[in-house]
mmCIF file of C-alpha atoms and ligand atoms in Angstrom:
data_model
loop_
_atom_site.group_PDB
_atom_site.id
_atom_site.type_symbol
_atom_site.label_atom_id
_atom_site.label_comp_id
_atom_site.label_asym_id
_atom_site.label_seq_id
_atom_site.Cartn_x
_atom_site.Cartn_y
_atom_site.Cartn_z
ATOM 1 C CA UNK T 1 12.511 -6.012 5.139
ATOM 2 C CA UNK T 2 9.122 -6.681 6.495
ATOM 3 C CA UNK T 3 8.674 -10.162 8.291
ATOM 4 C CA UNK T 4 5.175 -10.747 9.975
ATOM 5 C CA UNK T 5 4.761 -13.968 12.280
ATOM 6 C CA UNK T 6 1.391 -15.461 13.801
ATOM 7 C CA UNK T 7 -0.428 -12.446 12.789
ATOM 8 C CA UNK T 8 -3.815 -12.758 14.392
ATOM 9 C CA UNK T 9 -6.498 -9.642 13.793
ATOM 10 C CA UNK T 10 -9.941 -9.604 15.231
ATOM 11 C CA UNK T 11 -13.097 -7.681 15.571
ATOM 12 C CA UNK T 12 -14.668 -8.651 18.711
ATOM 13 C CA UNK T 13 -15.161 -12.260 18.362
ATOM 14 C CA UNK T 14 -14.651 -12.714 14.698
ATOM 15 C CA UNK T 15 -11.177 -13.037 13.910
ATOM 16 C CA UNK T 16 -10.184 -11.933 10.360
ATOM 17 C CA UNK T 17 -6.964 -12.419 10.127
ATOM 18 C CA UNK T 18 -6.018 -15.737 11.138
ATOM 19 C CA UNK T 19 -2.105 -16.728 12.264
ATOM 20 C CA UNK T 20 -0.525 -15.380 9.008
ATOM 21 C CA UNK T 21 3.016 -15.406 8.887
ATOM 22 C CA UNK T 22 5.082 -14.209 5.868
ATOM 23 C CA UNK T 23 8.031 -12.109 4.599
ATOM 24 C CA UNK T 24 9.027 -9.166 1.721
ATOM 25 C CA UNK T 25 12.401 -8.689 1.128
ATOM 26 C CA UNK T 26 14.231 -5.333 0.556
ATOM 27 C CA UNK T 27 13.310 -4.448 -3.367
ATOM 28 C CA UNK T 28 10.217 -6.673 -4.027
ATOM 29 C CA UNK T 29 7.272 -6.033 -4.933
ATOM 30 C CA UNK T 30 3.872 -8.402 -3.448
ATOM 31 C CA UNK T 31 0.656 -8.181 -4.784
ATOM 32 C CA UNK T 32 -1.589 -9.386 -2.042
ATOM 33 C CA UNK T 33 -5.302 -10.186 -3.816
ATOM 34 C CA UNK T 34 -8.405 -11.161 -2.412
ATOM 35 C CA UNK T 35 -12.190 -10.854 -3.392
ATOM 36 C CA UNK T 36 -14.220 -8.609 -1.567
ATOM 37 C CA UNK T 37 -14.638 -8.858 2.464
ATOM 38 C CA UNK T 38 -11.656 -11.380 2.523
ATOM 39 C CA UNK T 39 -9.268 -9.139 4.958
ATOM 40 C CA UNK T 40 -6.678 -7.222 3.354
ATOM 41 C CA UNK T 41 -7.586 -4.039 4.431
ATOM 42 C CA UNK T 42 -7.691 -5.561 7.849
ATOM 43 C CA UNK T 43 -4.509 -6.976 7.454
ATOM 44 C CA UNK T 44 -3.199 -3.376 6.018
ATOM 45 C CA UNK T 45 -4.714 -2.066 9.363
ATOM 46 C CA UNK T 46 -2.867 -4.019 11.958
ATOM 47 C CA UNK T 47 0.408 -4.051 9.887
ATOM 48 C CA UNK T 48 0.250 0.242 10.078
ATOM 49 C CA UNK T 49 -1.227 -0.054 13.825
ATOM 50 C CA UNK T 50 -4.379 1.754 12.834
ATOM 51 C CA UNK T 51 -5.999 -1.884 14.433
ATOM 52 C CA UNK T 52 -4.649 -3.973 17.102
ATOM 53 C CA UNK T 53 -3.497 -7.254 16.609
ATOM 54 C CA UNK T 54 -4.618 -10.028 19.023
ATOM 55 C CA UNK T 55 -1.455 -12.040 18.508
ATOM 56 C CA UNK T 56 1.710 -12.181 16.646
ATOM 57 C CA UNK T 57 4.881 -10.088 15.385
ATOM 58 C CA UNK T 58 5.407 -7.067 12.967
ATOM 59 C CA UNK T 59 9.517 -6.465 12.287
ATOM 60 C CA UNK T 60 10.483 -3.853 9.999
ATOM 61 C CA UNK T 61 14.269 -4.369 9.109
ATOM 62 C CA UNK T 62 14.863 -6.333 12.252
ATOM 63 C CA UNK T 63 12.939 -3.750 14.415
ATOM 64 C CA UNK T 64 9.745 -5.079 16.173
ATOM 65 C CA UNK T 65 7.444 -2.727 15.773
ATOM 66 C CA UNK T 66 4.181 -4.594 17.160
ATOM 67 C CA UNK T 67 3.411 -2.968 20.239
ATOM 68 C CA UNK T 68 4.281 0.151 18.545
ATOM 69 C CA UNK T 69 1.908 3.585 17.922
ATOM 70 C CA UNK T 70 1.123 3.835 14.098
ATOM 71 C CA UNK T 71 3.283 7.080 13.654
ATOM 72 C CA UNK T 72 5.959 5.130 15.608
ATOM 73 C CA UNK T 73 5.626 2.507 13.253
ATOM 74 C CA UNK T 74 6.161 5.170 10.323
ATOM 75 C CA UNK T 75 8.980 6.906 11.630
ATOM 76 C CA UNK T 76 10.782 3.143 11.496
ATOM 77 C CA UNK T 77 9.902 2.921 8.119
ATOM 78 C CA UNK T 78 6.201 2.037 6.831
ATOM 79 C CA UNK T 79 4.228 3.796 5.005
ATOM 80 C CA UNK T 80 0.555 3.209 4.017
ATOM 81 C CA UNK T 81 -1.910 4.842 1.256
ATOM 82 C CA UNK T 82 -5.527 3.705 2.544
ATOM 83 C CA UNK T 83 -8.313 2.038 0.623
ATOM 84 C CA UNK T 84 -10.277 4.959 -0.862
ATOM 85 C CA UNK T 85 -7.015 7.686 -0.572
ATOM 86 C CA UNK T 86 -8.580 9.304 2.400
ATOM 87 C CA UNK T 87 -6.457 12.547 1.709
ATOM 88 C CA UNK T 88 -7.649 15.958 3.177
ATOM 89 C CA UNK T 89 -10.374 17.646 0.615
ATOM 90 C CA UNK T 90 -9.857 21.312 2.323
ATOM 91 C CA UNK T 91 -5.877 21.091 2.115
ATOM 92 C CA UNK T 92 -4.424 22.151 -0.974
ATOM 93 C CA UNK T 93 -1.869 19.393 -2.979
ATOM 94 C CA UNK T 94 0.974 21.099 -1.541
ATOM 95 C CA UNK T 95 -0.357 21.065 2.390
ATOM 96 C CA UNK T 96 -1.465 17.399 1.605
ATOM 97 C CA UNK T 97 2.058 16.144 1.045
ATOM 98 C CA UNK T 98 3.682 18.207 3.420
ATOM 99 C CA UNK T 99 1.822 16.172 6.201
ATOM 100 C CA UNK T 100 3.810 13.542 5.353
ATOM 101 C CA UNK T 101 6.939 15.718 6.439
ATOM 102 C CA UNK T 102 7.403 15.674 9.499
ATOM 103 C CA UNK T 103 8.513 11.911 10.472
ATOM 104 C CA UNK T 104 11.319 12.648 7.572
ATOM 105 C CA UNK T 105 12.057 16.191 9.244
ATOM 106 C CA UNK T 106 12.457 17.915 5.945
ATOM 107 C CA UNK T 107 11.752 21.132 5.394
ATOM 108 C CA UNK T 108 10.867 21.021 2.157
ATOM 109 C CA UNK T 109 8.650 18.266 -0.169
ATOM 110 C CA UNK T 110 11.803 17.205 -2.059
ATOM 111 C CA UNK T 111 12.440 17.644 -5.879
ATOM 112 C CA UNK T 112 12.159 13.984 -6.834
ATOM 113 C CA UNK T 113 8.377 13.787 -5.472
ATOM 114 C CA UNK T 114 7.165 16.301 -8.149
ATOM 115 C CA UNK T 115 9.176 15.203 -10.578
ATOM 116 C CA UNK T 116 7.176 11.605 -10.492
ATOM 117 C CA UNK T 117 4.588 13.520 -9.992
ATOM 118 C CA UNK T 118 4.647 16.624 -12.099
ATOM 119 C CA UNK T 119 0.605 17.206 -12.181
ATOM 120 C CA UNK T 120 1.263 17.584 -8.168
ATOM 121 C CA UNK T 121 3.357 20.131 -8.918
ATOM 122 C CA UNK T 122 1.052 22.057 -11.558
ATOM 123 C CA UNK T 123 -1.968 21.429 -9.364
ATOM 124 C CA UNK T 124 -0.224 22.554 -5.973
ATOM 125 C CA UNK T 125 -2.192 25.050 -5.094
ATOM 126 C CA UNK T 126 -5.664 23.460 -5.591
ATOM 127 C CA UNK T 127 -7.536 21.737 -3.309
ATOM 128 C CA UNK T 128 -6.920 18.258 -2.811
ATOM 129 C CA UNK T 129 -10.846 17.447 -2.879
ATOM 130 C CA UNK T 130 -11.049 19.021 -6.078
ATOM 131 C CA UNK T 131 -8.535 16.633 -8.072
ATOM 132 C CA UNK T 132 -9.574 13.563 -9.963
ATOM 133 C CA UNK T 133 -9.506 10.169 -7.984
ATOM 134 C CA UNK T 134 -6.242 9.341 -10.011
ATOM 135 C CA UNK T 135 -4.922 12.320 -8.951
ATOM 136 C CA UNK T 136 -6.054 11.555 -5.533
ATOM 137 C CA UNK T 137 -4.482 8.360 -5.790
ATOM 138 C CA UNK T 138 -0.830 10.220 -6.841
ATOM 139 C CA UNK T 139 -1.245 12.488 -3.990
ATOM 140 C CA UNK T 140 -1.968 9.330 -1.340
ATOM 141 C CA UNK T 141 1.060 7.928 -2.721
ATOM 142 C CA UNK T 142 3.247 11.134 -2.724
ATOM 143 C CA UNK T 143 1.977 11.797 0.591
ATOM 144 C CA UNK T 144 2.971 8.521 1.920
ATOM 145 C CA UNK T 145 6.504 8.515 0.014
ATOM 146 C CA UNK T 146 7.647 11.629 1.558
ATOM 147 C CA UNK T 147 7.831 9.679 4.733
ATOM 148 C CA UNK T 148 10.719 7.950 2.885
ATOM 149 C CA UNK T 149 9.866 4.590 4.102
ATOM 150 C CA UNK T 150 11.576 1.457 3.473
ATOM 151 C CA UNK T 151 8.113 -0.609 3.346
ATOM 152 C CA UNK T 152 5.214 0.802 1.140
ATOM 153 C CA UNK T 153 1.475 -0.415 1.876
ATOM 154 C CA UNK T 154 -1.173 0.524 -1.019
ATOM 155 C CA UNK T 155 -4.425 -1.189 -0.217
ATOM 156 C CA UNK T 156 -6.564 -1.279 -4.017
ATOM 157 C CA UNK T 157 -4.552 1.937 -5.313
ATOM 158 C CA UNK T 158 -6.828 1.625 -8.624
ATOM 159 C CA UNK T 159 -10.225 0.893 -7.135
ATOM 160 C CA UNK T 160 -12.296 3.360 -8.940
ATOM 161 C CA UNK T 161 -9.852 4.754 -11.427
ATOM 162 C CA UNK T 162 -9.867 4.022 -15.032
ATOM 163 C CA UNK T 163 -7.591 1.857 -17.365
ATOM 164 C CA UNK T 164 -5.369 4.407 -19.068
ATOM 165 C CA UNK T 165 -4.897 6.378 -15.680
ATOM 166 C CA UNK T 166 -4.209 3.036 -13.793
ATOM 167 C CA UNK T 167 -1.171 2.356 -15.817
ATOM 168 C CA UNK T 168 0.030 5.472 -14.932
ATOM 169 C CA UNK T 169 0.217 4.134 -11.650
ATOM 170 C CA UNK T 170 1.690 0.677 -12.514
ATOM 171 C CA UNK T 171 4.462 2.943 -14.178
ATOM 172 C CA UNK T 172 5.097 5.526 -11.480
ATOM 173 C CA UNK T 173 5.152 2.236 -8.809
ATOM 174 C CA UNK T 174 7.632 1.072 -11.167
ATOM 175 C CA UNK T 175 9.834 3.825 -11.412
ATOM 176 C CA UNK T 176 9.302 4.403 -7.476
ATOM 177 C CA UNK T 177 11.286 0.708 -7.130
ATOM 178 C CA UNK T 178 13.859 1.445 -9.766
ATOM 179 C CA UNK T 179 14.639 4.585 -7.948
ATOM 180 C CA UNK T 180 14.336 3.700 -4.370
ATOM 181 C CA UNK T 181 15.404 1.098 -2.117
ATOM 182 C CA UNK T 182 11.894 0.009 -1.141
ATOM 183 C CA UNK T 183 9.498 -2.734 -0.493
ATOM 184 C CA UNK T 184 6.070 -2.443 -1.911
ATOM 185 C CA UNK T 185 3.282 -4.246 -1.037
ATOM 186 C CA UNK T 186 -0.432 -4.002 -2.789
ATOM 187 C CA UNK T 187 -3.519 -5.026 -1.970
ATOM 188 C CA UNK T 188 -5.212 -5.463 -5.304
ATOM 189 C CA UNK T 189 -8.124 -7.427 -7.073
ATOM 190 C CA UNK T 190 -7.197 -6.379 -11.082
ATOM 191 C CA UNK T 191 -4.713 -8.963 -11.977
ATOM 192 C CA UNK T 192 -3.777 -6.838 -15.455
ATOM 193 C CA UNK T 193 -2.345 -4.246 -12.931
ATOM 194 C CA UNK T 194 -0.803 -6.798 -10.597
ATOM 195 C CA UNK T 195 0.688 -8.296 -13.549
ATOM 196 C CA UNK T 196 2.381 -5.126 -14.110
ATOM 197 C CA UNK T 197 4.090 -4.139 -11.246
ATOM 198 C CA UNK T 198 4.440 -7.154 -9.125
ATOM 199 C CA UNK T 199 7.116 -9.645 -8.716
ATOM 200 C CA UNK T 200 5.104 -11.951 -6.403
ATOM 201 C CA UNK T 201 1.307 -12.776 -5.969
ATOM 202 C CA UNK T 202 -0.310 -14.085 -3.161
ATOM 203 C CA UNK T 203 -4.350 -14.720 -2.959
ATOM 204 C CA UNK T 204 -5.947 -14.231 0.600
ATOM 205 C CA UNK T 205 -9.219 -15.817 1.484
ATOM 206 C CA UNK T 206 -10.848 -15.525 4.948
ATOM 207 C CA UNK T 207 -7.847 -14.159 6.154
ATOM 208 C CA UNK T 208 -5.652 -17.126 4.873
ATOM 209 C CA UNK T 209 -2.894 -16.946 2.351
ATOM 210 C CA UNK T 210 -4.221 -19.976 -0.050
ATOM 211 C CA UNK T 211 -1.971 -19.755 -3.097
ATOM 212 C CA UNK T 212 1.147 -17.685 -3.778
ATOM 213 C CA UNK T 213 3.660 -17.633 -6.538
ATOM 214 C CA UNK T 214 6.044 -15.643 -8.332
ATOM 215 C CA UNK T 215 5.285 -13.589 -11.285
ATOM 216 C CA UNK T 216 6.871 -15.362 -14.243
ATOM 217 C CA UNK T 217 5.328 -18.203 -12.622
ATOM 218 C CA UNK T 218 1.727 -17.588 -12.354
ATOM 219 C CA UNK T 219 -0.977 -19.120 -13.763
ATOM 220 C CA UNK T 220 -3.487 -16.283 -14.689
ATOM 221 C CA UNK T 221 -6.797 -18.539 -15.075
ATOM 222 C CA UNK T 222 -6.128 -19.863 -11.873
ATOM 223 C CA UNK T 223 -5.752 -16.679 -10.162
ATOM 224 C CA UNK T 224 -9.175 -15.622 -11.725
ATOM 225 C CA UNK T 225 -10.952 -18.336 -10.360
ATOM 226 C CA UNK T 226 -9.901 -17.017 -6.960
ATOM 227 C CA UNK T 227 -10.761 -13.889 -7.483
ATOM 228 C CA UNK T 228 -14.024 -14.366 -8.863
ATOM 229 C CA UNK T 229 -17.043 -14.816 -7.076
HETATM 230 N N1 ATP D 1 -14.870 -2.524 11.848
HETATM 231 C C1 ATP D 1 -15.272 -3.797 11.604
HETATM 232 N N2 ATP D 1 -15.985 -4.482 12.503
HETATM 233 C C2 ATP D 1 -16.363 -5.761 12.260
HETATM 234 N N3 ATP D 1 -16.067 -6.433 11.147
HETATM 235 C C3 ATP D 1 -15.357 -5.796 10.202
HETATM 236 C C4 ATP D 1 -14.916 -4.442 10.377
HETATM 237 N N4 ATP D 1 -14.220 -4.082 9.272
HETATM 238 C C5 ATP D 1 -14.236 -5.145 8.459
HETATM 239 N N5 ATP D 1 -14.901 -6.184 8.996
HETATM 240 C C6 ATP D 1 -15.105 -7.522 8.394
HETATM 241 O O1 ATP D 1 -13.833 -8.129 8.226
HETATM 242 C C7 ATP D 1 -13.794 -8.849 6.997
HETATM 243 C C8 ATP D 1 -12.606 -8.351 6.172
HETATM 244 O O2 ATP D 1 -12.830 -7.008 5.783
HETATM 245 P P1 ATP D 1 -11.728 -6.150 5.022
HETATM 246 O O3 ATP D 1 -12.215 -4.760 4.933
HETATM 247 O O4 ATP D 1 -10.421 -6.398 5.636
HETATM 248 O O5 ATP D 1 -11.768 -6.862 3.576
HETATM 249 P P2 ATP D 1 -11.086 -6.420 2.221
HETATM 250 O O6 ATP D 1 -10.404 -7.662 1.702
HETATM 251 O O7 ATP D 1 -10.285 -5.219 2.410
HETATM 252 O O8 ATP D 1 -12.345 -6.121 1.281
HETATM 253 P P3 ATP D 1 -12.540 -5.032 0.098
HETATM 254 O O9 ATP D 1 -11.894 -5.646 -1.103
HETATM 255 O O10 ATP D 1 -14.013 -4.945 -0.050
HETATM 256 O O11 ATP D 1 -11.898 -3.754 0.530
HETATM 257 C C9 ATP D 1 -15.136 -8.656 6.344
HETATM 258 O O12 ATP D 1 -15.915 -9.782 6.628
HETATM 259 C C10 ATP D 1 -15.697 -7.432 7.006
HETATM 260 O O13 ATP D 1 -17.093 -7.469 7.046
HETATM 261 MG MG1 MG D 2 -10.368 -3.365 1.600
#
């Protein structure tokens, strides 16, 4: 669904991302982790075309999308909840989401959004800066899934949220695969929540992929090591 080739991303003279080439098929889930300052928000960047890649290929489903304007690149099907949910304080809940709706041309935010995500629904009318940052984190993800994309990007979705509120997010990215036909990929650094929802891992270092495996497979101690200063 997603197939990246030679990716190369740099700023100025210090290239970050450095010839990465991989692929997500339709229905997985990839938990990209890395410790701090080791590119994935870079790499979330240039896949979304917020950044500009110096070399390589971006397909989406066959489509190649690299040259393309980011919401070009969303109306072919990728969708991206930023590092830090960046979603409008002064816009209500409801006005949040609904700027999501115009690359799917609905009218409407659809049914099935608020029903994963009924506190959207109670808290509609409020202002989006005035939510917790796990409901911040819903409405990034509701925002971005009204786009109806076929490839989901969440760079460190629980990054300042608790532990009971970031399984609710393991579970409603779980119940967002069951009920869609969608690829999700995470940028992450808690392995308990990777663990959760992912069924591949791959570590990133210096903008290198150094170790990858598949969930069942993984070794948990070793991925700490990586992921620990
Ligand atoms: N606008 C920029 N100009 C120059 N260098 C940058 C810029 N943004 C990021 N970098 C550098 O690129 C590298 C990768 O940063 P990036 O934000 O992609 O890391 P990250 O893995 O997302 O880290 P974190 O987990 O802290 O979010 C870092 O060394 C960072 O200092
Ligand atoms: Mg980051």
């Amino acid at each position: 669904m997603l197939s990246v080739s030679n990716l190369k991303v740099c700023y100025g003279q210090s290239e970050v991302i450095s010839d990465l080439t991989f692929s997500v098929p339709k229905n997985e889930t990839l938990a990209i982790m890395g410790r701090n300052g080791m590119g994935k928000t870079t790499l979330f960047k240039s896949l979304i075309g917020i950044l500009p890649s110096s070399e390589g290929v971006i397909q989406i489903d066959g489509v190649d999308i690299s040259t393309l304007e980011s919401y070009q690149r969303v109306e072919n099907g990728i969708a991206y909840v930023p590092q830090g949910r960046m979603i409008f304080p002064d816009l209500t809940v409801k006005e949040n989401i609904e700027t999501g709706l115009e690359v799917s041309k609905l009218k409407e935010i659809p049914d099935d959004i608020y029903a994963l995500f009924p506190v959207l629904r109670e808290m509609r009318n409020r202002k989006g800066g005035n939510l917790s940052g796990g409901q911040q984190q819903q409405l990034a993800i509701a925002r971005a899934l009204v786009t109806n994309p076929k490839v989901l990007l969440l760079d460190e979705p629980t990054e300042g949220i608790q532990p009971s509120i970031i399984k609710d997010i393991a579970n409603i990215l779980n119940e967002i695969k069951q009920l869609r036909d969608i690829t999700i990929i995470v940028s992450e650094q808690v392995l308990s929540f990777t663990m959760e929802i992912a069924d591949r891992i791959i570590v990133i270092d210096k903008g290198k992929f150094i170790h990858e495996n598949m969930r069942n497979q993984v070794d948990s101690h070793q991925i700490k090591k990586y992921l620990s200063v």
